[in-house]
Amino acid sequence: MSIDRAVLAFAGFMVLASLLLTHFVHAGFVWFTVFIGLNLIQSAFTGFCPAATIFRKLGIRPGPAF
Protein backbone atom coordinates (compact mmCIF):
# COMPACT_ATOMS: atom_id res chain seq x y z
CA MET A 1 0.00 0.00 0.00
CA SER A 2 1.31 3.43 -0.90
CA ILE A 3 1.04 6.56 1.25
CA ASP A 4 -1.61 7.91 -1.13
CA ARG A 5 -3.92 4.97 -0.53
CA ALA A 6 -3.17 4.94 3.18
CA VAL A 7 -4.16 8.62 3.43
CA LEU A 8 -7.39 7.99 1.53
CA ALA A 9 -8.27 5.00 3.70
CA PHE A 10 -7.42 6.91 6.88
CA ALA A 11 -9.49 9.94 5.81
CA GLY A 12 -12.46 7.75 4.98
CA PHE A 13 -12.22 5.97 8.32
CA MET A 14 -11.98 9.27 10.18
CA VAL A 15 -15.02 10.72 8.38
CA LEU A 16 -17.09 7.65 9.25
CA ALA A 17 -15.85 7.67 12.85
CA SER A 18 -16.68 11.35 13.25
CA LEU A 19 -20.16 10.83 11.83
CA LEU A 20 -20.77 7.96 14.25
CA LEU A 21 -19.55 10.12 17.14
CA THR A 22 -21.85 12.92 15.99
CA HIS A 23 -24.83 10.60 15.88
CA PHE A 24 -24.26 8.57 19.03
CA VAL A 25 -22.25 10.82 21.37
CA HIS A 26 -22.69 14.55 20.79
CA ALA A 27 -23.71 16.80 17.92
CA GLY A 28 -20.55 18.89 18.45
CA PHE A 29 -18.48 16.16 16.84
CA VAL A 30 -19.73 17.42 13.49
CA TRP A 31 -16.88 19.97 13.74
CA PHE A 32 -14.45 17.05 13.60
CA THR A 33 -15.95 16.13 10.23
CA VAL A 34 -15.57 19.75 9.10
CA PHE A 35 -11.90 19.72 10.17
CA ILE A 36 -11.25 16.56 8.18
CA GLY A 37 -12.87 18.06 5.09
CA LEU A 38 -10.88 21.28 5.39
CA ASN A 39 -7.67 19.30 5.82
CA LEU A 40 -8.42 17.33 2.64
CA ILE A 41 -9.06 20.56 0.72
CA GLN A 42 -5.88 22.26 1.92
CA SER A 43 -3.78 19.18 1.14
CA ALA A 44 -5.18 19.18 -2.41
CA PHE A 45 -3.90 22.73 -2.94
CA THR A 46 -0.68 22.71 -0.89
CA GLY A 47 0.45 19.10 -1.15
CA PHE A 48 1.02 19.00 2.62
CA CYS A 49 -0.78 16.35 4.66
CA PRO A 50 0.12 15.62 8.30
CA ALA A 51 -1.13 12.03 7.96
CA ALA A 52 1.16 11.47 4.95
CA THR A 53 4.12 12.68 7.01
CA ILE A 54 3.28 10.20 9.76
CA PHE A 55 2.80 7.34 7.30
CA ARG A 56 6.14 8.18 5.66
CA LYS A 57 7.87 7.94 9.06
CA LEU A 58 6.18 4.58 9.62
CA GLY A 59 7.86 3.29 6.48
CA ILE A 60 4.97 3.11 4.04
CA ARG A 61 6.24 3.52 0.49
CA PRO A 62 5.64 6.85 -1.27
CA GLY A 63 3.07 7.23 -4.02
CA PRO A 64 2.68 9.74 -6.84
CA ALA A 65 0.96 12.39 -4.69
CA PHE A 66 2.82 12.18 -1.38
JSON list of C-alpha atoms in Angstrom, two decimals:
[
{"chain": "A", "resi": 1, "resn": "MET", "atom": "CA", "xyz": [0.00, 0.00, 0.00]},
{"chain": "A", "resi": 2, "resn": "SER", "atom": "CA", "xyz": [1.31, 3.43, -0.90]},
{"chain": "A", "resi": 3, "resn": "ILE", "atom": "CA", "xyz": [1.04, 6.56, 1.25]},
{"chain": "A", "resi": 4, "resn": "ASP", "atom": "CA", "xyz": [-1.61, 7.91, -1.13]},
{"chain": "A", "resi": 5, "resn": "ARG", "atom": "CA", "xyz": [-3.92, 4.97, -0.53]},
{"chain": "A", "resi": 6, "resn": "ALA", "atom": "CA", "xyz": [-3.17, 4.94, 3.18]},
{"chain": "A", "resi": 7, "resn": "VAL", "atom": "CA", "xyz": [-4.16, 8.62, 3.43]},
{"chain": "A", "resi": 8, "resn": "LEU", "atom": "CA", "xyz": [-7.39, 7.99, 1.53]},
{"chain": "A", "resi": 9, "resn": "ALA", "atom": "CA", "xyz": [-8.27, 5.00, 3.70]},
{"chain": "A", "resi": 10, "resn": "PHE", "atom": "CA", "xyz": [-7.42, 6.91, 6.88]},
{"chain": "A", "resi": 11, "resn": "ALA", "atom": "CA", "xyz": [-9.49, 9.94, 5.81]},
{"chain": "A", "resi": 12, "resn": "GLY", "atom": "CA", "xyz": [-12.46, 7.75, 4.98]},
{"chain": "A", "resi": 13, "resn": "PHE", "atom": "CA", "xyz": [-12.22, 5.97, 8.32]},
{"chain": "A", "resi": 14, "resn": "MET", "atom": "CA", "xyz": [-11.98, 9.27, 10.18]},
{"chain": "A", "resi": 15, "resn": "VAL", "atom": "CA", "xyz": [-15.02, 10.72, 8.38]},
{"chain": "A", "resi": 16, "resn": "LEU", "atom": "CA", "xyz": [-17.09, 7.65, 9.25]},
{"chain": "A", "resi": 17, "resn": "ALA", "atom": "CA", "xyz": [-15.85, 7.67, 12.85]},
{"chain": "A", "resi": 18, "resn": "SER", "atom": "CA", "xyz": [-16.68, 11.35, 13.25]},
{"chain": "A", "resi": 19, "resn": "LEU", "atom": "CA", "xyz": [-20.16, 10.83, 11.83]},
{"chain": "A", "resi": 20, "resn": "LEU", "atom": "CA", "xyz": [-20.77, 7.96, 14.25]},
{"chain": "A", "resi": 21, "resn": "LEU", "atom": "CA", "xyz": [-19.55, 10.12, 17.14]},
{"chain": "A", "resi": 22, "resn": "THR", "atom": "CA", "xyz": [-21.85, 12.92, 15.99]},
{"chain": "A", "resi": 23, "resn": "HIS", "atom": "CA", "xyz": [-24.83, 10.60, 15.88]},
{"chain": "A", "resi": 24, "resn": "PHE", "atom": "CA", "xyz": [-24.26, 8.57, 19.03]},
{"chain": "A", "resi": 25, "resn": "VAL", "atom": "CA", "xyz": [-22.25, 10.82, 21.37]},
{"chain": "A", "resi": 26, "resn": "HIS", "atom": "CA", "xyz": [-22.69, 14.55, 20.79]},
{"chain": "A", "resi": 27, "resn": "ALA", "atom": "CA", "xyz": [-23.71, 16.80, 17.92]},
{"chain": "A", "resi": 28, "resn": "GLY", "atom": "CA", "xyz": [-20.55, 18.89, 18.45]},
{"chain": "A", "resi": 29, "resn": "PHE", "atom": "CA", "xyz": [-18.48, 16.16, 16.84]},
{"chain": "A", "resi": 30, "resn": "VAL", "atom": "CA", "xyz": [-19.73, 17.42, 13.49]},
{"chain": "A", "resi": 31, "resn": "TRP", "atom": "CA", "xyz": [-16.88, 19.97, 13.74]},
{"chain": "A", "resi": 32, "resn": "PHE", "atom": "CA", "xyz": [-14.45, 17.05, 13.60]},
{"chain": "A", "resi": 33, "resn": "THR", "atom": "CA", "xyz": [-15.95, 16.13, 10.23]},
{"chain": "A", "resi": 34, "resn": "VAL", "atom": "CA", "xyz": [-15.57, 19.75, 9.10]},
{"chain": "A", "resi": 35, "resn": "PHE", "atom": "CA", "xyz": [-11.90, 19.72, 10.17]},
{"chain": "A", "resi": 36, "resn": "ILE", "atom": "CA", "xyz": [-11.25, 16.56, 8.18]},
{"chain": "A", "resi": 37, "resn": "GLY", "atom": "CA", "xyz": [-12.87, 18.06, 5.09]},
{"chain": "A", "resi": 38, "resn": "LEU", "atom": "CA", "xyz": [-10.88, 21.28, 5.39]},
{"chain": "A", "resi": 39, "resn": "ASN", "atom": "CA", "xyz": [-7.67, 19.30, 5.82]},
{"chain": "A", "resi": 40, "resn": "LEU", "atom": "CA", "xyz": [-8.42, 17.33, 2.64]},
{"chain": "A", "resi": 41, "resn": "ILE", "atom": "CA", "xyz": [-9.06, 20.56, 0.72]},
{"chain": "A", "resi": 42, "resn": "GLN", "atom": "CA", "xyz": [-5.88, 22.26, 1.92]},
{"chain": "A", "resi": 43, "resn": "SER", "atom": "CA", "xyz": [-3.78, 19.18, 1.14]},
{"chain": "A", "resi": 44, "resn": "ALA", "atom": "CA", "xyz": [-5.18, 19.18, -2.41]},
{"chain": "A", "resi": 45, "resn": "PHE", "atom": "CA", "xyz": [-3.90, 22.73, -2.94]},
{"chain": "A", "resi": 46, "resn": "THR", "atom": "CA", "xyz": [-0.68, 22.71, -0.89]},
{"chain": "A", "resi": 47, "resn": "GLY", "atom": "CA", "xyz": [0.45, 19.10, -1.15]},
{"chain": "A", "resi": 48, "resn": "PHE", "atom": "CA", "xyz": [1.02, 19.00, 2.62]},
{"chain": "A", "resi": 49, "resn": "CYS", "atom": "CA", "xyz": [-0.78, 16.35, 4.66]},
{"chain": "A", "resi": 50, "resn": "PRO", "atom": "CA", "xyz": [0.12, 15.62, 8.30]},
{"chain": "A", "resi": 51, "resn": "ALA", "atom": "CA", "xyz": [-1.13, 12.03, 7.96]},
{"chain": "A", "resi": 52, "resn": "ALA", "atom": "CA", "xyz": [1.16, 11.47, 4.95]},
{"chain": "A", "resi": 53, "resn": "THR", "atom": "CA", "xyz": [4.12, 12.68, 7.01]},
{"chain": "A", "resi": 54, "resn": "ILE", "atom": "CA", "xyz": [3.28, 10.20, 9.76]},
{"chain": "A", "resi": 55, "resn": "PHE", "atom": "CA", "xyz": [2.80, 7.34, 7.30]},
{"chain": "A", "resi": 56, "resn": "ARG", "atom": "CA", "xyz": [6.14, 8.18, 5.66]},
{"chain": "A", "resi": 57, "resn": "LYS", "atom": "CA", "xyz": [7.87, 7.94, 9.06]},
{"chain": "A", "resi": 58, "resn": "LEU", "atom": "CA", "xyz": [6.18, 4.58, 9.62]},
{"chain": "A", "resi": 59, "resn": "GLY", "atom": "CA", "xyz": [7.86, 3.29, 6.48]},
{"chain": "A", "resi": 60, "resn": "ILE", "atom": "CA", "xyz": [4.97, 3.11, 4.04]},
{"chain": "A", "resi": 61, "resn": "ARG", "atom": "CA", "xyz": [6.24, 3.52, 0.49]},
{"chain": "A", "resi": 62, "resn": "PRO", "atom": "CA", "xyz": [5.64, 6.85, -1.27]},
{"chain": "A", "resi": 63, "resn": "GLY", "atom": "CA", "xyz": [3.07, 7.23, -4.02]},
{"chain": "A", "resi": 64, "resn": "PRO", "atom": "CA", "xyz": [2.68, 9.74, -6.84]},
{"chain": "A", "resi": 65, "resn": "ALA", "atom": "CA", "xyz": [0.96, 12.39, -4.69]},
{"chain": "A", "resi": 66, "resn": "PHE", "atom": "CA", "xyz": [2.82, 12.18, -1.38]}
]
